[in-house]
Amino acid sequence: DQQVKQNSPSLSVQEGRISILNCDYTNSMFDYFLWYKKYPAEGPTFLISISSIKDKNEDGRFTVFLNKSAKHLSLHIVPSQPGDSAVYFCAASGGSNYKLTFGKGTLLTVNP
Amino acid sequence: DTAVSQTPKYLVTQMGNDKSIKCEQNLGHDTMYWYKQDSKKFLKIMFSYNNKELIINETVPNRFSPKSPDKAHLNLHINSLELGDSAVYFCASSQGTSGVTKQFFGPGTRLTVL
């Protein structure tokens, strides 16, 4: 029962272009969403988050958009840099269940 | 100075053995977690401790037993290891238990059961 889905296992973009990573969720109780970035042989590191009371949150080159009616969020990276190449995990929490539920991750490759 | 550290980084062992993975955080957090990332790459919560008290205990075989001697440490002991236990195990910590708090992850322990 995948409550958080990242349907694209991988994405490849050119340096300087926009990277768009997508995430869908099924649990209506989720009200907080996070993106984590993971390099090989390292643990995930927090990147950016958004509460369900917002539809956009921006931090430098990273912007997360939330569409509650579609139960969809996306992470935009502009401009993409080779150092952004990593696996990106979408995670969600909410209701009385404060644990994080993670998606399967999307491998982003930014080509120089 | 590593925030969340785990030992060992790699663990190769035979079926039926008992092994432990240790986790320490120096962030002063009061909540610690164990996650399992299996071959399908899903990161799934196993346990969580808040101030040394167990607060999350997912459907995990009772061969897995977490122990928190103090707020800065959370160890995972696994009895009678099985092939299906092969995975990467991540420790994490946060301040507070709310889902809105950032969790900080350790580098992971890759367990291989032969």
PDB file of C-alpha atoms in Angstrom:
ATOM      1  CA  ASP A   1       0.000   0.000   0.000  1.00  0.00           C
ATOM      2  CA  GLN A   2       2.033   2.908  -1.320  1.00  0.00           C
ATOM      3  CA  GLN A   3       0.671   6.068   0.207  1.00  0.00           C
ATOM      4  CA  VAL A   4       3.430   8.190  -1.311  1.00  0.00           C
ATOM      5  CA  LYS A   5       4.336   7.521  -4.916  1.00  0.00           C
ATOM      6  CA  GLN A   6       7.194   8.762  -7.013  1.00  0.00           C
ATOM      7  CA  ASN A   7       6.400   7.265 -10.376  1.00  0.00           C
ATOM      8  CA  SER A   8       9.580   8.321 -12.155  1.00  0.00           C
ATOM      9  CA  PRO A   9      12.510   6.213 -10.998  1.00  0.00           C
ATOM     10  CA  SER A  10      14.947   8.476 -12.817  1.00  0.00           C
ATOM     11  CA  LEU A  11      15.271  11.855 -14.502  1.00  0.00           C
ATOM     12  CA  SER A  12      18.094  13.277 -16.578  1.00  0.00           C
ATOM     13  CA  VAL A  13      18.487  17.005 -17.297  1.00  0.00           C
ATOM     14  CA  GLN A  14      21.124  19.346 -18.679  1.00  0.00           C
ATOM     15  CA  GLU A  15      23.029  21.680 -16.404  1.00  0.00           C
ATOM     16  CA  GLY A  16      21.320  25.039 -16.184  1.00  0.00           C
ATOM     17  CA  ARG A  17      17.879  23.696 -17.068  1.00  0.00           C
ATOM     18  CA  ILE A  18      14.948  23.105 -14.747  1.00  0.00           C
ATOM     19  CA  SER A  19      14.510  19.767 -12.961  1.00  0.00           C
ATOM     20  CA  ILE A  20      10.974  18.831 -11.971  1.00  0.00           C
ATOM     21  CA  LEU A  21      10.461  15.907  -9.633  1.00  0.00           C
ATOM     22  CA  ASN A  22       6.948  14.710  -8.948  1.00  0.00           C
ATOM     23  CA  CYS A  23       5.223  13.029  -6.043  1.00  0.00           C
ATOM     24  CA  ASP A  24       1.647  11.835  -5.530  1.00  0.00           C
ATOM     25  CA  TYR A  25      -0.017  10.809  -2.301  1.00  0.00           C
ATOM     26  CA  THR A  26      -3.212   8.997  -1.449  1.00  0.00           C
ATOM     27  CA  ASN A  27      -3.745   9.668   2.250  1.00  0.00           C
ATOM     28  CA  SER A  28      -5.983  12.718   2.788  1.00  0.00           C
ATOM     29  CA  MET A  29      -4.714  13.009   6.350  1.00  0.00           C
ATOM     30  CA  PHE A  30      -1.237  14.025   5.190  1.00  0.00           C
ATOM     31  CA  ASP A  31      -0.714  17.699   5.922  1.00  0.00           C
ATOM     32  CA  TYR A  32       3.041  18.145   5.828  1.00  0.00           C
ATOM     33  CA  PHE A  33       5.394  17.230   3.038  1.00  0.00           C
ATOM     34  CA  LEU A  34       9.160  17.080   2.843  1.00  0.00           C
ATOM     35  CA  TRP A  35      11.816  16.450   0.256  1.00  0.00           C
ATOM     36  CA  TYR A  36      15.039  14.702   1.141  1.00  0.00           C
ATOM     37  CA  LYS A  37      18.135  14.359  -0.997  1.00  0.00           C
ATOM     38  CA  LYS A  38      20.425  11.347  -0.818  1.00  0.00           C
ATOM     39  CA  TYR A  39      23.907  10.830  -2.180  1.00  0.00           C
ATOM     40  CA  PRO A  40      25.319   7.298  -2.541  1.00  0.00           C
ATOM     41  CA  ALA A  41      26.603   5.778   0.717  1.00  0.00           C
ATOM     42  CA  GLU A  42      25.139   8.653   2.732  1.00  0.00           C
ATOM     43  CA  GLY A  43      21.917   9.124   4.654  1.00  0.00           C
ATOM     44  CA  PRO A  44      19.083  11.313   3.330  1.00  0.00           C
ATOM     45  CA  THR A  45      19.398  15.019   4.098  1.00  0.00           C
ATOM     46  CA  PHE A  46      16.489  17.403   4.460  1.00  0.00           C
ATOM     47  CA  LEU A  47      16.006  19.753   1.534  1.00  0.00           C
ATOM     48  CA  ILE A  48      12.701  21.626   1.762  1.00  0.00           C
ATOM     49  CA  SER A  49       9.217  21.185   3.184  1.00  0.00           C
ATOM     50  CA  ILE A  50       5.701  22.538   2.788  1.00  0.00           C
ATOM     51  CA  SER A  51       2.640  22.624   4.977  1.00  0.00           C
ATOM     52  CA  SER A  52      -0.789  21.909   3.531  1.00  0.00           C
ATOM     53  CA  ILE A  53      -1.879  25.467   4.311  1.00  0.00           C
ATOM     54  CA  LYS A  54       0.490  26.673   1.578  1.00  0.00           C
ATOM     55  CA  ASP A  55       0.729  25.872  -2.092  1.00  0.00           C
ATOM     56  CA  LYS A  56       4.312  26.983  -2.637  1.00  0.00           C
ATOM     57  CA  ASN A  57       7.529  27.197  -0.663  1.00  0.00           C
ATOM     58  CA  GLU A  58      10.786  28.501  -2.044  1.00  0.00           C
ATOM     59  CA  ASP A  59      14.359  28.202  -0.801  1.00  0.00           C
ATOM     60  CA  GLY A  60      17.002  29.451  -3.178  1.00  0.00           C
ATOM     61  CA  ARG A  61      17.058  27.269  -6.269  1.00  0.00           C
ATOM     62  CA  PHE A  62      14.492  24.872  -4.798  1.00  0.00           C
ATOM     63  CA  THR A  63      10.726  25.370  -4.901  1.00  0.00           C
ATOM     64  CA  VAL A  64       8.082  22.926  -3.798  1.00  0.00           C
ATOM     65  CA  PHE A  65       4.541  23.215  -5.136  1.00  0.00           C
ATOM     66  CA  LEU A  66       1.561  21.529  -3.516  1.00  0.00           C
ATOM     67  CA  ASN A  67      -1.752  20.821  -5.251  1.00  0.00           C
ATOM     68  CA  LYS A  68      -4.008  19.459  -2.522  1.00  0.00           C
ATOM     69  CA  SER A  69      -6.988  18.767  -4.740  1.00  0.00           C
ATOM     70  CA  ALA A  70      -4.830  16.593  -6.983  1.00  0.00           C
ATOM     71  CA  LYS A  71      -2.844  15.188  -4.040  1.00  0.00           C
ATOM     72  CA  HIS A  72       0.286  16.073  -5.920  1.00  0.00           C
ATOM     73  CA  LEU A  73       3.474  17.896  -5.131  1.00  0.00           C
ATOM     74  CA  SER A  74       6.501  18.731  -7.171  1.00  0.00           C
ATOM     75  CA  LEU A  75      10.037  19.907  -6.535  1.00  0.00           C
ATOM     76  CA  HIS A  76      11.536  22.371  -8.989  1.00  0.00           C
ATOM     77  CA  ILE A  77      15.275  22.946  -9.135  1.00  0.00           C
ATOM     78  CA  VAL A  78      16.357  25.970 -11.155  1.00  0.00           C
ATOM     79  CA  PRO A  79      19.016  26.124 -12.440  1.00  0.00           C
ATOM     80  CA  SER A  80      20.078  22.508 -12.103  1.00  0.00           C
ATOM     81  CA  GLN A  81      23.720  21.854 -11.261  1.00  0.00           C
ATOM     82  CA  PRO A  82      25.793  18.649 -11.531  1.00  0.00           C
ATOM     83  CA  GLY A  83      26.061  18.596  -7.720  1.00  0.00           C
ATOM     84  CA  ASP A  84      22.297  18.164  -7.585  1.00  0.00           C
ATOM     85  CA  SER A  85      22.686  14.652  -8.984  1.00  0.00           C
ATOM     86  CA  ALA A  86      21.266  12.435  -6.240  1.00  0.00           C
ATOM     87  CA  VAL A  87      18.195  10.446  -5.265  1.00  0.00           C
ATOM     88  CA  TYR A  88      15.321  12.649  -4.139  1.00  0.00           C
ATOM     89  CA  PHE A  89      12.757  11.261  -1.715  1.00  0.00           C
ATOM     90  CA  CYS A  90       9.336  12.729  -1.130  1.00  0.00           C
ATOM     91  CA  ALA A  91       7.919  12.180   2.373  1.00  0.00           C
ATOM     92  CA  ALA A  92       4.636  12.995   4.072  1.00  0.00           C
ATOM     93  CA  SER A  93       3.153  13.078   7.549  1.00  0.00           C
ATOM     94  CA  GLY A  94      -0.139  14.063   9.065  1.00  0.00           C
ATOM     95  CA  GLY A  95      -3.106  13.592  11.309  1.00  0.00           C
ATOM     96  CA  SER A  96      -2.449  11.739  14.509  1.00  0.00           C
ATOM     97  CA  ASN A  97       0.209   9.785  12.692  1.00  0.00           C
ATOM     98  CA  TYR A  98       3.351  11.852  13.022  1.00  0.00           C
ATOM     99  CA  LYS A  99       5.634   9.335  11.384  1.00  0.00           C
ATOM    100  CA  LEU A 100       7.086  10.040   7.954  1.00  0.00           C
ATOM    101  CA  THR A 101       5.983   7.967   4.984  1.00  0.00           C
ATOM    102  CA  PHE A 102       8.509   7.994   2.161  1.00  0.00           C
ATOM    103  CA  GLY A 103       8.234   7.481  -1.553  1.00  0.00           C
ATOM    104  CA  LYS A 104      10.609   5.226  -3.456  1.00  0.00           C
ATOM    105  CA  GLY A 105      12.808   8.054  -4.655  1.00  0.00           C
ATOM    106  CA  THR A 106      13.765   9.525  -8.037  1.00  0.00           C
ATOM    107  CA  LEU A 107      17.354   9.452  -9.249  1.00  0.00           C
ATOM    108  CA  LEU A 108      18.207  12.840 -10.733  1.00  0.00           C
ATOM    109  CA  THR A 109      21.208  13.098 -13.021  1.00  0.00           C
ATOM    110  CA  VAL A 110      22.326  16.561 -14.079  1.00  0.00           C
ATOM    111  CA  ASN A 111      24.639  16.398 -17.073  1.00  0.00           C
ATOM    112  CA  PRO A 112      27.348  19.050 -17.508  1.00  0.00           C
TER     113      PRO A 112
ATOM    114  CA  ASP B   1      31.819  16.521  13.747  1.00  0.00           C
ATOM    115  CA  THR B   2      29.296  13.867  12.670  1.00  0.00           C
ATOM    116  CA  ALA B   3      25.731  14.638  13.777  1.00  0.00           C
ATOM    117  CA  VAL B   4      24.266  11.132  13.531  1.00  0.00           C
ATOM    118  CA  SER B   5      26.719   8.258  13.384  1.00  0.00           C
ATOM    119  CA  GLN B   6      26.177   4.536  12.968  1.00  0.00           C
ATOM    120  CA  THR B   7      28.456   1.568  13.450  1.00  0.00           C
ATOM    121  CA  PRO B   8      29.272  -0.551  11.649  1.00  0.00           C
ATOM    122  CA  LYS B   9      28.876   0.839   8.147  1.00  0.00           C
ATOM    123  CA  TYR B  10      28.904  -2.635   6.622  1.00  0.00           C
ATOM    124  CA  LEU B  11      27.895  -5.905   8.241  1.00  0.00           C
ATOM    125  CA  VAL B  12      28.121  -9.291   6.544  1.00  0.00           C
ATOM    126  CA  THR B  13      26.941 -12.283   8.532  1.00  0.00           C
ATOM    127  CA  GLN B  14      25.461 -15.746   8.287  1.00  0.00           C
ATOM    128  CA  MET B  15      21.826 -16.690   8.689  1.00  0.00           C
ATOM    129  CA  GLY B  16      20.909 -17.472  12.253  1.00  0.00           C
ATOM    130  CA  ASN B  17      23.460 -15.134  13.822  1.00  0.00           C
ATOM    131  CA  ASP B  18      22.653 -12.292  16.212  1.00  0.00           C
ATOM    132  CA  LYS B  19      24.000  -8.831  15.458  1.00  0.00           C
ATOM    133  CA  SER B  20      23.728  -5.258  16.726  1.00  0.00           C
ATOM    134  CA  ILE B  21      23.912  -1.879  15.043  1.00  0.00           C
ATOM    135  CA  LYS B  22      24.722   1.183  17.118  1.00  0.00           C
ATOM    136  CA  CYS B  23      23.578   4.753  16.605  1.00  0.00           C
ATOM    137  CA  GLU B  24      24.638   7.947  18.328  1.00  0.00           C
ATOM    138  CA  GLN B  25      23.564  11.548  17.788  1.00  0.00           C
ATOM    139  CA  ASN B  26      25.278  14.653  19.130  1.00  0.00           C
ATOM    140  CA  LEU B  27      22.538  17.103  18.159  1.00  0.00           C
ATOM    141  CA  GLY B  28      20.849  17.103  21.557  1.00  0.00           C
ATOM    142  CA  HIS B  29      17.669  15.702  20.019  1.00  0.00           C
ATOM    143  CA  ASP B  30      15.118  13.864  22.114  1.00  0.00           C
ATOM    144  CA  THR B  31      13.733  11.517  19.444  1.00  0.00           C
ATOM    145  CA  MET B  32      15.508   8.795  17.510  1.00  0.00           C
ATOM    146  CA  TYR B  33      14.371   6.415  14.775  1.00  0.00           C
ATOM    147  CA  TRP B  34      15.322   3.280  12.911  1.00  0.00           C
ATOM    148  CA  TYR B  35      14.421   2.940   9.245  1.00  0.00           C
ATOM    149  CA  LYS B  36      14.895   0.039   6.861  1.00  0.00           C
ATOM    150  CA  GLN B  37      15.567   0.542   3.146  1.00  0.00           C
ATOM    151  CA  ASP B  38      14.966  -2.738   1.388  1.00  0.00           C
ATOM    152  CA  SER B  39      15.855  -3.888  -2.118  1.00  0.00           C
ATOM    153  CA  LYS B  40      12.832  -2.055  -3.516  1.00  0.00           C
ATOM    154  CA  LYS B  41      14.348   1.168  -2.139  1.00  0.00           C
ATOM    155  CA  PHE B  42      11.466   2.054   0.161  1.00  0.00           C
ATOM    156  CA  LEU B  43      12.513   3.766   3.383  1.00  0.00           C
ATOM    157  CA  LYS B  44      10.228   2.410   6.095  1.00  0.00           C
ATOM    158  CA  ILE B  45      10.064   3.380   9.733  1.00  0.00           C
ATOM    159  CA  MET B  46      10.654   0.537  12.144  1.00  0.00           C
ATOM    160  CA  PHE B  47      10.913   2.129  15.580  1.00  0.00           C
ATOM    161  CA  SER B  48      11.014   5.501  17.257  1.00  0.00           C
ATOM    162  CA  TYR B  49      12.061   6.497  20.754  1.00  0.00           C
ATOM    163  CA  ASN B  50      11.289   9.767  22.475  1.00  0.00           C
ATOM    164  CA  ASN B  51      13.234  10.463  25.666  1.00  0.00           C
ATOM    165  CA  LYS B  52      14.120   6.766  25.831  1.00  0.00           C
ATOM    166  CA  GLU B  53      10.488   5.686  25.516  1.00  0.00           C
ATOM    167  CA  LEU B  54       9.266   3.610  22.587  1.00  0.00           C
ATOM    168  CA  ILE B  55       6.640   5.604  20.681  1.00  0.00           C
ATOM    169  CA  ILE B  56       6.544   3.945  17.263  1.00  0.00           C
ATOM    170  CA  ASN B  57       6.719   0.213  16.834  1.00  0.00           C
ATOM    171  CA  GLU B  58       5.770  -0.777  13.311  1.00  0.00           C
ATOM    172  CA  THR B  59       4.950  -4.305  12.250  1.00  0.00           C
ATOM    173  CA  VAL B  60       8.436  -5.638  12.659  1.00  0.00           C
ATOM    174  CA  PRO B  61       9.368  -9.212  13.647  1.00  0.00           C
ATOM    175  CA  ASN B  62      10.119  -9.460  17.345  1.00  0.00           C
ATOM    176  CA  ARG B  63      13.604 -10.663  16.388  1.00  0.00           C
ATOM    177  CA  PHE B  64      14.309  -6.935  16.108  1.00  0.00           C
ATOM    178  CA  SER B  65      14.742  -5.220  19.450  1.00  0.00           C
ATOM    179  CA  PRO B  66      15.679  -1.563  19.822  1.00  0.00           C
ATOM    180  CA  LYS B  67      17.360  -0.306  22.987  1.00  0.00           C
ATOM    181  CA  SER B  68      17.834   3.292  24.010  1.00  0.00           C
ATOM    182  CA  PRO B  69      20.253   3.572  26.938  1.00  0.00           C
ATOM    183  CA  ASP B  70      19.996   7.368  26.831  1.00  0.00           C
ATOM    184  CA  LYS B  71      18.609  10.104  24.587  1.00  0.00           C
ATOM    185  CA  ALA B  72      21.739  10.212  22.466  1.00  0.00           C
ATOM    186  CA  HIS B  73      21.869   6.498  21.640  1.00  0.00           C
ATOM    187  CA  LEU B  74      19.553   4.040  19.956  1.00  0.00           C
ATOM    188  CA  ASN B  75      20.824   0.576  19.200  1.00  0.00           C
ATOM    189  CA  LEU B  76      19.190  -2.141  17.131  1.00  0.00           C
ATOM    190  CA  HIS B  77      19.690  -5.772  18.003  1.00  0.00           C
ATOM    191  CA  ILE B  78      18.616  -8.465  15.557  1.00  0.00           C
ATOM    192  CA  ASN B  79      18.302 -12.100  16.588  1.00  0.00           C
ATOM    193  CA  SER B  80      18.339 -15.143  14.329  1.00  0.00           C
ATOM    194  CA  LEU B  81      19.118 -13.198  11.184  1.00  0.00           C
ATOM    195  CA  GLU B  82      17.287 -14.204   7.993  1.00  0.00           C
ATOM    196  CA  LEU B  83      18.058 -13.595   4.331  1.00  0.00           C
ATOM    197  CA  GLY B  84      15.196 -11.104   4.142  1.00  0.00           C
ATOM    198  CA  ASP B  85      16.845  -8.918   6.764  1.00  0.00           C
ATOM    199  CA  SER B  86      19.434  -7.880   4.199  1.00  0.00           C
ATOM    200  CA  ALA B  87      18.910  -4.141   3.723  1.00  0.00           C
ATOM    201  CA  VAL B  88      20.339  -0.759   4.574  1.00  0.00           C
ATOM    202  CA  TYR B  89      19.348   0.388   8.054  1.00  0.00           C
ATOM    203  CA  PHE B  90      19.268   4.106   8.771  1.00  0.00           C
ATOM    204  CA  CYS B  91      19.184   5.763  12.136  1.00  0.00           C
ATOM    205  CA  ALA B  92      17.713   9.258  12.399  1.00  0.00           C
ATOM    206  CA  SER B  93      17.024  11.833  15.073  1.00  0.00           C
ATOM    207  CA  SER B  94      14.831  14.890  15.530  1.00  0.00           C
ATOM    208  CA  GLN B  95      13.853  17.394  18.169  1.00  0.00           C
ATOM    209  CA  GLY B  96      10.299  16.519  19.056  1.00  0.00           C
ATOM    210  CA  THR B  97       7.982  13.937  17.597  1.00  0.00           C
ATOM    211  CA  SER B  98       5.846  16.067  15.338  1.00  0.00           C
ATOM    212  CA  GLY B  99       5.794  15.106  11.684  1.00  0.00           C
ATOM    213  CA  VAL B 100       6.830  18.659  10.870  1.00  0.00           C
ATOM    214  CA  THR B 101      10.192  18.299  12.553  1.00  0.00           C
ATOM    215  CA  LYS B 102      13.223  17.689  10.389  1.00  0.00           C
ATOM    216  CA  GLN B 103      14.829  14.334  10.809  1.00  0.00           C
ATOM    217  CA  PHE B 104      18.588  14.016  10.526  1.00  0.00           C
ATOM    218  CA  PHE B 105      19.824  10.707   9.161  1.00  0.00           C
ATOM    219  CA  GLY B 106      22.947   8.709   9.769  1.00  0.00           C
ATOM    220  CA  PRO B 107      24.993   7.288   6.863  1.00  0.00           C
ATOM    221  CA  GLY B 108      23.334   3.873   7.034  1.00  0.00           C
ATOM    222  CA  THR B 109      24.471   0.344   7.825  1.00  0.00           C
ATOM    223  CA  ARG B 110      24.408  -2.101   4.944  1.00  0.00           C
ATOM    224  CA  LEU B 111      23.525  -5.517   6.355  1.00  0.00           C
ATOM    225  CA  THR B 112      24.076  -8.563   4.176  1.00  0.00           C
ATOM    226  CA  VAL B 113      22.852 -11.930   5.434  1.00  0.00           C
ATOM    227  CA  LEU B 114      24.351 -14.941   3.637  1.00  0.00           C
TER     228      LEU B 114
END
